[in-house]
CSV table of C-alpha atoms and ligand atoms in Angstrom, one decimal:
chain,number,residue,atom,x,y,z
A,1235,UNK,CA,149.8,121.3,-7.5
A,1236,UNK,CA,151.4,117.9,-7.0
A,1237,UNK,CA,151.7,117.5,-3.2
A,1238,UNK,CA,153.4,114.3,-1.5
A,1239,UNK,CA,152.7,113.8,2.1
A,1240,UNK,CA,154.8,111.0,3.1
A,1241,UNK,CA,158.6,110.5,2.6
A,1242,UNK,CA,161.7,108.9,4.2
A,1243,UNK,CA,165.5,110.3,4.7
A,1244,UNK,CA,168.8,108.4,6.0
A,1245,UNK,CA,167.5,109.8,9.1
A,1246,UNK,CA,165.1,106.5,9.5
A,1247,UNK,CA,165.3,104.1,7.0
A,1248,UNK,CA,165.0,106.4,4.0
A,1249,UNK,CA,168.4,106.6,1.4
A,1250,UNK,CA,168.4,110.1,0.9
A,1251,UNK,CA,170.1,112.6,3.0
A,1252,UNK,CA,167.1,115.6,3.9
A,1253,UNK,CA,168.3,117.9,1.2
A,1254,UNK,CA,168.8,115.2,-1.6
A,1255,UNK,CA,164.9,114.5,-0.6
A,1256,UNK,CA,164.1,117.7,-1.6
A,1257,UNK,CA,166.3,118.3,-5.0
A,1258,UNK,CA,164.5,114.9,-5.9
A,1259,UNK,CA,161.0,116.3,-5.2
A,1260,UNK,CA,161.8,119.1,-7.2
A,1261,UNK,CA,163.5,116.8,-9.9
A,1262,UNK,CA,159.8,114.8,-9.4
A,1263,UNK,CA,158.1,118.1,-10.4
A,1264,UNK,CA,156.7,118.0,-6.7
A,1265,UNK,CA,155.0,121.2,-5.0
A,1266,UNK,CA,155.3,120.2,-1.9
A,1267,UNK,CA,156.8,117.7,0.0
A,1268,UNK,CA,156.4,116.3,3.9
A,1269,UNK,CA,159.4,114.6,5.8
A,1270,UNK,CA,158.2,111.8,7.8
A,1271,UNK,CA,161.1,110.0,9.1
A,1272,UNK,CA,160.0,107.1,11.7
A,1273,UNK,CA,160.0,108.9,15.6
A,1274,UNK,CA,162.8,111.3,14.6
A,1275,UNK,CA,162.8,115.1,13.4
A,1276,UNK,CA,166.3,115.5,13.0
A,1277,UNK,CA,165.7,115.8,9.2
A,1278,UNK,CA,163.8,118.7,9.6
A,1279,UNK,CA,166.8,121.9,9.6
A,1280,UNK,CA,168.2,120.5,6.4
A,1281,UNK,CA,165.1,119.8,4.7
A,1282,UNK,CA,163.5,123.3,5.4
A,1283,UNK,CA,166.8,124.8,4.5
A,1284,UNK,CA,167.1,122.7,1.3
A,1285,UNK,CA,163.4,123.8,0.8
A,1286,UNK,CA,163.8,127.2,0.7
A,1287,UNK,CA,167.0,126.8,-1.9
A,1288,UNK,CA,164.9,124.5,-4.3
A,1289,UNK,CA,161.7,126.5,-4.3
A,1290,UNK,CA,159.5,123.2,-3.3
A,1291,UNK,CA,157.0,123.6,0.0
A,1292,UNK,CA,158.1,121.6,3.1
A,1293,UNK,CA,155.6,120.2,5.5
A,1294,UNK,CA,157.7,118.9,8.8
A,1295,UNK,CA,156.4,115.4,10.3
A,1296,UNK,CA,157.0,112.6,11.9
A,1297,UNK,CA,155.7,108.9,11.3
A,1298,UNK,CA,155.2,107.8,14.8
A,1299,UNK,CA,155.4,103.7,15.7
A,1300,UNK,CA,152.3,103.3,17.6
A,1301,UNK,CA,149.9,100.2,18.9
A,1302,UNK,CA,146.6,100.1,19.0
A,1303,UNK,CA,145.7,97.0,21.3
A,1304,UNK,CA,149.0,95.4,20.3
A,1305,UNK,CA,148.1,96.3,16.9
A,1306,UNK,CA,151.1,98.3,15.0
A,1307,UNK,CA,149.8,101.3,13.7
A,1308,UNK,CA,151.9,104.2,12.2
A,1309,UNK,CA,150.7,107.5,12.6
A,1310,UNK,CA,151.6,110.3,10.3
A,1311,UNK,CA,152.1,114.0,12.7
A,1312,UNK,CA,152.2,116.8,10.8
A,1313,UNK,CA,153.2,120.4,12.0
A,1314,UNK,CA,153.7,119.3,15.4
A,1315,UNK,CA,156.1,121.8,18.0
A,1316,UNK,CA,159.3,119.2,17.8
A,1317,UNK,CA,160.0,120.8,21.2
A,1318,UNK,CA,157.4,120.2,23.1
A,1319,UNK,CA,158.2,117.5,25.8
A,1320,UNK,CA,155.9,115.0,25.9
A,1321,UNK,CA,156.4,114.3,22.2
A,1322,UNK,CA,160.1,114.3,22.5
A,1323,UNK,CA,160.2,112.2,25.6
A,1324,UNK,CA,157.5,109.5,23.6
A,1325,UNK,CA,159.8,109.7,20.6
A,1326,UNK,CA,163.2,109.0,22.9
A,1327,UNK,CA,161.0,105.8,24.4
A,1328,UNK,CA,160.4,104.5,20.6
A,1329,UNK,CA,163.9,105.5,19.6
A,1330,UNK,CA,165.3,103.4,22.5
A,1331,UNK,CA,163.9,100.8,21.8
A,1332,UNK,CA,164.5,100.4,18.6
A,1333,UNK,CA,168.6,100.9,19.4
A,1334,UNK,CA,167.8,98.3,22.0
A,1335,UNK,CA,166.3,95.6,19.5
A,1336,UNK,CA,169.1,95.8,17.2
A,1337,UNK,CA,171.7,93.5,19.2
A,1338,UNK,CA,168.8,91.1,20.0
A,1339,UNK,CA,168.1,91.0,16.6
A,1340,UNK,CA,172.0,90.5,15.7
A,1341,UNK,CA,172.1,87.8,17.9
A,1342,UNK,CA,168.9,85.9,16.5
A,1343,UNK,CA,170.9,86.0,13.2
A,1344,UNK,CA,174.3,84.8,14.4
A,1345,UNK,CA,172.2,81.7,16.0
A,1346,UNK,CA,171.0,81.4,12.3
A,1347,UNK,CA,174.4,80.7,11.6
A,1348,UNK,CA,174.5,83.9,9.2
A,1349,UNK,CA,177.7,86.1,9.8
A,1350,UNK,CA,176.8,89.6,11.1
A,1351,UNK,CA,177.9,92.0,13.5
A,1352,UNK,CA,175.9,95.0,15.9
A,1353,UNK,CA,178.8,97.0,14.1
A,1354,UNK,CA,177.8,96.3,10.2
A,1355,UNK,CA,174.4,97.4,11.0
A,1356,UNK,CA,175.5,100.7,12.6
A,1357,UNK,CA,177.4,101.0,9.5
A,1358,UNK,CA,174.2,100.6,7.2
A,1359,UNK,CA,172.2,102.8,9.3
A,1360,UNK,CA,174.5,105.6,9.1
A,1361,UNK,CA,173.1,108.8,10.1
A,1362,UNK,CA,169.6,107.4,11.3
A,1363,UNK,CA,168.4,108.4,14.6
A,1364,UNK,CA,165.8,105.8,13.7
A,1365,UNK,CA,167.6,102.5,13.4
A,1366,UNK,CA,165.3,99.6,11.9
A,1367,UNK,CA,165.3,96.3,10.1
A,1368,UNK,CA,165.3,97.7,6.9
A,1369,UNK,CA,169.3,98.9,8.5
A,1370,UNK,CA,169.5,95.5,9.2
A,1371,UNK,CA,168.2,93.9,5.8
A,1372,UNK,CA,170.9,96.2,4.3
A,1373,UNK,CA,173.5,94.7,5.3
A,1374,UNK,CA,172.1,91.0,4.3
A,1375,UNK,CA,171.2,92.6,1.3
A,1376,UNK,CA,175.6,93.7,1.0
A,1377,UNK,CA,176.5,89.8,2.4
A,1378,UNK,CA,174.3,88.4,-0.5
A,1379,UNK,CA,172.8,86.3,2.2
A,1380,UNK,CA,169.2,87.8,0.7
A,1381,UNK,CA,168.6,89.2,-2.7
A,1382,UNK,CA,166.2,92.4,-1.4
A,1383,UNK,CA,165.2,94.1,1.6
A,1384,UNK,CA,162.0,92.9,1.1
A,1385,UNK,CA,163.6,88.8,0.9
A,1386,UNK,CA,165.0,89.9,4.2
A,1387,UNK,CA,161.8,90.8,5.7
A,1388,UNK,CA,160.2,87.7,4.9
A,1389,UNK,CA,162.7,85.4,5.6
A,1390,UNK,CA,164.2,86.8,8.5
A,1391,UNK,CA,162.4,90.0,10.2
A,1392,UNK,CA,159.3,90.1,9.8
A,1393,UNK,CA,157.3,89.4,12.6
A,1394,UNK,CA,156.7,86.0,12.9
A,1395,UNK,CA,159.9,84.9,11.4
A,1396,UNK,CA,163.4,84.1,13.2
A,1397,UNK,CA,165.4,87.0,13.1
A,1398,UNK,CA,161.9,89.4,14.7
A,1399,UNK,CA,162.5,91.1,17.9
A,1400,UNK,CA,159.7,93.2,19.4
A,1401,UNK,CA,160.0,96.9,20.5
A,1402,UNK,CA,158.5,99.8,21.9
A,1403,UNK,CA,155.6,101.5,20.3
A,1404,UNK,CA,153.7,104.2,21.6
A,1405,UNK,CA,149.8,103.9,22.3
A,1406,UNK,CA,148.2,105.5,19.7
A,1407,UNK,CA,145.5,106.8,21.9
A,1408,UNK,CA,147.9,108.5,24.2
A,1409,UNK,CA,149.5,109.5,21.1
A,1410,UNK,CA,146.9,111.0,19.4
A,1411,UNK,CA,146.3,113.7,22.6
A,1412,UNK,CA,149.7,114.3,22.5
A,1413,UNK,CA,150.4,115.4,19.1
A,1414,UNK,CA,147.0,117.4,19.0
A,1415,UNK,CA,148.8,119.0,22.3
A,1416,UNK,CA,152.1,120.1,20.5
A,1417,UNK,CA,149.7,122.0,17.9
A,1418,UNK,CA,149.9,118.6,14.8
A,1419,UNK,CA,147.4,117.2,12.7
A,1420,UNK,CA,147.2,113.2,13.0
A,1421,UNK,CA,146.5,111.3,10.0
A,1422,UNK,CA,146.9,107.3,10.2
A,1423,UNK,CA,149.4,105.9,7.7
A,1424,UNK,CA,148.9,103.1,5.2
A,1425,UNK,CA,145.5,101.5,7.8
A,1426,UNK,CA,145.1,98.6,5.7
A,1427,UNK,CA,148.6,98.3,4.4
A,1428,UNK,CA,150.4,94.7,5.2
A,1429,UNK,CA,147.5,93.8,7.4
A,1430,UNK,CA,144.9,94.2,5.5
A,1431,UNK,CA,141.3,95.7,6.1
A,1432,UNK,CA,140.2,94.0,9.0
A,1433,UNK,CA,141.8,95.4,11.5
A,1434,UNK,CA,141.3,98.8,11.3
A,1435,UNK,CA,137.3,99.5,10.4
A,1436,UNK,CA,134.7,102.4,10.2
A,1437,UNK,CA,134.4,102.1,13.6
A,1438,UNK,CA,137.7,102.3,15.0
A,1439,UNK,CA,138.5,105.0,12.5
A,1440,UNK,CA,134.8,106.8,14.3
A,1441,UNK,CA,136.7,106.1,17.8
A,1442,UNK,CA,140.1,107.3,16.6
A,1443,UNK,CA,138.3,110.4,15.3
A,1444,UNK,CA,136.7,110.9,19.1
A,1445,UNK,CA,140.6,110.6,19.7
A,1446,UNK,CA,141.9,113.7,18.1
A,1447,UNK,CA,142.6,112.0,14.8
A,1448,UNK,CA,142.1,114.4,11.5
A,1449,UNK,CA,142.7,112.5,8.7
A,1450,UNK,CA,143.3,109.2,6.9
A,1451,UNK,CA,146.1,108.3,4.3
A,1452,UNK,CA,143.8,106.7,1.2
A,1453,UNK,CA,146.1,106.3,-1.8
A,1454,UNK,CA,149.2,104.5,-1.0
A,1455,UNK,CA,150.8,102.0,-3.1
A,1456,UNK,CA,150.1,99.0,-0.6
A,1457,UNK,CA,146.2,99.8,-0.8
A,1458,UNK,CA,144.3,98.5,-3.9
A,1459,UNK,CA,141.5,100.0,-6.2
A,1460,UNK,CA,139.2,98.5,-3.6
A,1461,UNK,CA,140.5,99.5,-0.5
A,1462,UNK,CA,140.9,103.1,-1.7
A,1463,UNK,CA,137.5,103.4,-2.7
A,1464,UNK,CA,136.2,102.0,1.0
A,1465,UNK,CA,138.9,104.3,2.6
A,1466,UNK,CA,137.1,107.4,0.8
A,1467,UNK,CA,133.8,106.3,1.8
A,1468,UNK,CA,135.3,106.3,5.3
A,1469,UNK,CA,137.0,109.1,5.4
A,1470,UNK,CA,134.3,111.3,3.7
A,1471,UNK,CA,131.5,109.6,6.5
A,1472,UNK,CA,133.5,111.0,9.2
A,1473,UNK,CA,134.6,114.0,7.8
A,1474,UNK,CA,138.2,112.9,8.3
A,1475,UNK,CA,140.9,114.1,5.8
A,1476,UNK,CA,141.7,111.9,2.6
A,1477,UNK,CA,145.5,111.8,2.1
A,1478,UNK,CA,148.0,110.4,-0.4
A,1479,UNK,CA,151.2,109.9,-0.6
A,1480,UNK,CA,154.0,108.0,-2.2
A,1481,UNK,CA,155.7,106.8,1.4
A,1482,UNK,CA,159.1,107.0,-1.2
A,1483,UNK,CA,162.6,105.5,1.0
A,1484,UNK,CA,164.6,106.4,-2.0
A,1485,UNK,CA,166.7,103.2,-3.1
A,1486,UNK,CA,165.1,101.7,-0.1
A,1487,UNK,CA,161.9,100.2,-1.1
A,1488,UNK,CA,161.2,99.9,-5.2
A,1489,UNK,CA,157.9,100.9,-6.6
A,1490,UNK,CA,157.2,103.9,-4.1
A,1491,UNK,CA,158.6,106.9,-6.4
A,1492,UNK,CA,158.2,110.6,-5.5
A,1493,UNK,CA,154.7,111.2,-6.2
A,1494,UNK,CA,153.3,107.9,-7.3
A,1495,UNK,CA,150.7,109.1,-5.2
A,1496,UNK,CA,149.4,112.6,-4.1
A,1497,UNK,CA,147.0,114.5,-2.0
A,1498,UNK,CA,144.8,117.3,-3.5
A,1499,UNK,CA,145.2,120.5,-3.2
A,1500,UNK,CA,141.7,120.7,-1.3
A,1501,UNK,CA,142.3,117.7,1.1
A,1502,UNK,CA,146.0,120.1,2.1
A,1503,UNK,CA,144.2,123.1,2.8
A,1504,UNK,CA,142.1,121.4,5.1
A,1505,UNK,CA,145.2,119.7,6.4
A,1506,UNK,CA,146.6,123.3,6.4
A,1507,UNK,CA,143.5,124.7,8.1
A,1508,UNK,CA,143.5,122.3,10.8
A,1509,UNK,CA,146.8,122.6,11.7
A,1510,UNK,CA,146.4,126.3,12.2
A,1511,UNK,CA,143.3,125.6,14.8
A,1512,UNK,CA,145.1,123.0,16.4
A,1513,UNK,CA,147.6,124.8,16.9
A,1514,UNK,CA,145.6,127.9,18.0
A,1515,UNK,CA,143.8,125.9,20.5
A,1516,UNK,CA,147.5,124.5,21.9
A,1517,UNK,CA,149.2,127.0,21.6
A,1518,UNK,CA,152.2,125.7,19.9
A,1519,UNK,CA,152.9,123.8,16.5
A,1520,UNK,CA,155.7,124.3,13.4
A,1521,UNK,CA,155.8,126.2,10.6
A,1522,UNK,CA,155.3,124.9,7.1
A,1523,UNK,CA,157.8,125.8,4.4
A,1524,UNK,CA,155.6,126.9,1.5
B,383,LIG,P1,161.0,98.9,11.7
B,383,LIG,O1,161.1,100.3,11.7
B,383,LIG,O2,162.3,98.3,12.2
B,383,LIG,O3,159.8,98.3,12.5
B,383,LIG,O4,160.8,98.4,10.2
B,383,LIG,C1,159.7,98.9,9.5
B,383,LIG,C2,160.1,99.4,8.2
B,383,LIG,O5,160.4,98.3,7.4
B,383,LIG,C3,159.0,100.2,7.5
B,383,LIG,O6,159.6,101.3,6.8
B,383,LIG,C4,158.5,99.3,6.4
B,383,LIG,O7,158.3,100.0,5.2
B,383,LIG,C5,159.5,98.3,6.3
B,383,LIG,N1,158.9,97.0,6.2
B,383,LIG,C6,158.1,96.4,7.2
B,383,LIG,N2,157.7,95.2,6.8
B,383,LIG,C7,158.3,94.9,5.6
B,383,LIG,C8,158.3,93.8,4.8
B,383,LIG,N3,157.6,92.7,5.0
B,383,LIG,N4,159.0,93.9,3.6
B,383,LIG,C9,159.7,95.0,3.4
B,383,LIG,N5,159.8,96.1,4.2
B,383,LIG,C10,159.1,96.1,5.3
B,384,LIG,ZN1,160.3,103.2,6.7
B,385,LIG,FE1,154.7,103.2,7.7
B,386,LIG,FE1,156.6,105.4,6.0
């Protein structure tokens, strides 16, 4: 079983539409396959539909942009009841604000001197409900003002650098009791991704935990030998879930293929399992596509 808990469509900043996501993860030789489009499930009719036609399992998620004390943190729902309105009125905030940053950001560019209008970036992102700088770093990308999307990020948007405008994120506290309340398992994304360990340690995972939070994504291509290994020891302490995933945004971001990393097929029926208590105890949730 080659399960892959983490992917991207053109509904966020992904390149493939939600059924060309699943053809590839059957092309991959994938099992299963979660959508996880930033704050949006607008992916999810078309990729359960494609996932019935292609024969590979569908998990429905969301990757949610949250903050832990101004920290960004993204948190991977699985399973969650996309109907049930505290979700849907946290993922409108997020998905406000990131419409609202995008002019801001077009105008930090245009005082850069670069050429760029709100218009080319609606035209990159396309059908996203989840507009981002990767949109944005498309279309610098297309000028040839930058040679990548990741060029972009660090010469322009990033946070730190000129072009960076902040936005909304949801607490991740508040967000943890609200996806275990719409019946989904939590699992933190990529913890010591671009900012590295020390933010996020055995401790705040312990209080996170106390939060609602059932699981931890281990192997992911922006976490080294090292950090998987402390990441395991974590997760196994505090009896948290051990995830993996290839966090794949099609043409989007190089080097994160269709199961380049996986979960096993014991860590998922725990997932499985504690989806089906949570959502017992909420009385709500969604249906995996298996
Ligand atoms: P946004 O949703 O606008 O906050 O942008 C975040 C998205 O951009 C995520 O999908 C990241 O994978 C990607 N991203 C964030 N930082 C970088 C970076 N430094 N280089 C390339 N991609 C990045
Ligand atoms: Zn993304
Ligand atoms: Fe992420
Ligand atoms: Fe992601």
């Amino acid at each position: 079983m080659r399960i892959d808990l983490h992917t991207h469509s053109d509904r966020s900043d992904g390149t493939d539409g939600p059924r060309e996501l699943l053809a590839h993860a059957r092309d991959a030789g994938l099992d299963v396959v979660a959508i996880t489009d930033h704050d949006t499930t607008v992916g999810w009719a078309d990729a359960i539909e494609a996932a019935r036609s292609t024969g590979v399992g569908l998990v429905p998620g969301i990757e949610v942009s949250c903050a832990l004390e101004e920290h960004p943190v993204h948190l991977l729902a699985y399973l969650p009841d996309p109907a049930y309105e505290p979700l849907v009125a946290e993922l409108d905030r997020i998905l406000a604000g990131r419409q609202a940053r995008l002019p801001a950001t077009v105008e930090r560019l245009r005082g850069l001197d670069i050429d760029i209008s709100l218009a080319d970036v609606e035209r990159a992102a396309g059908p996203a409900a989840a507009t981002g700088r990767p949109h944005v770093a498309d279309v610098l990308v297309r000028k040839g003002v930058v040679g990548t999307r990741d060029e972009a990020f660090d010469r322009y948007l990033a946070a730190g650098r000129p072009a960076y405008v902040e936005r909304y994120a949801a607490d991740l506290l508040t967000m943890l009791g609200v996806v275990a309340d719409a019946g989904g398992v939590s699992v933190v994304a990529h913890p010591w991704g671009r900012r590295g360990r020390s933010a996020m340690d055995a401790d705040v995972f312990k209080r996170l935990r106390d939060h609602g939070l059932c699981g931890i994504e281990v192997d992911h291509e922006d976490h080294d030998a090292s950090a998987r290994a402390d990441l395991h020891g974590i997760a196994t302490d505090l009896d948290l879930i051990a995830t993996g995933a290839s966090d794949y945004h099609g043409a989007g971001k190089i080097g994160f293929d269709l199961g380049c990393n996986t979960t096993s097929p014991e860590q998922f029926e725990r997932l499985l399992d504690t989806a089906r208590i949570v959502a017992e105890r909420a009385g709500r949730g969604a249906e995996a596509a298996l």
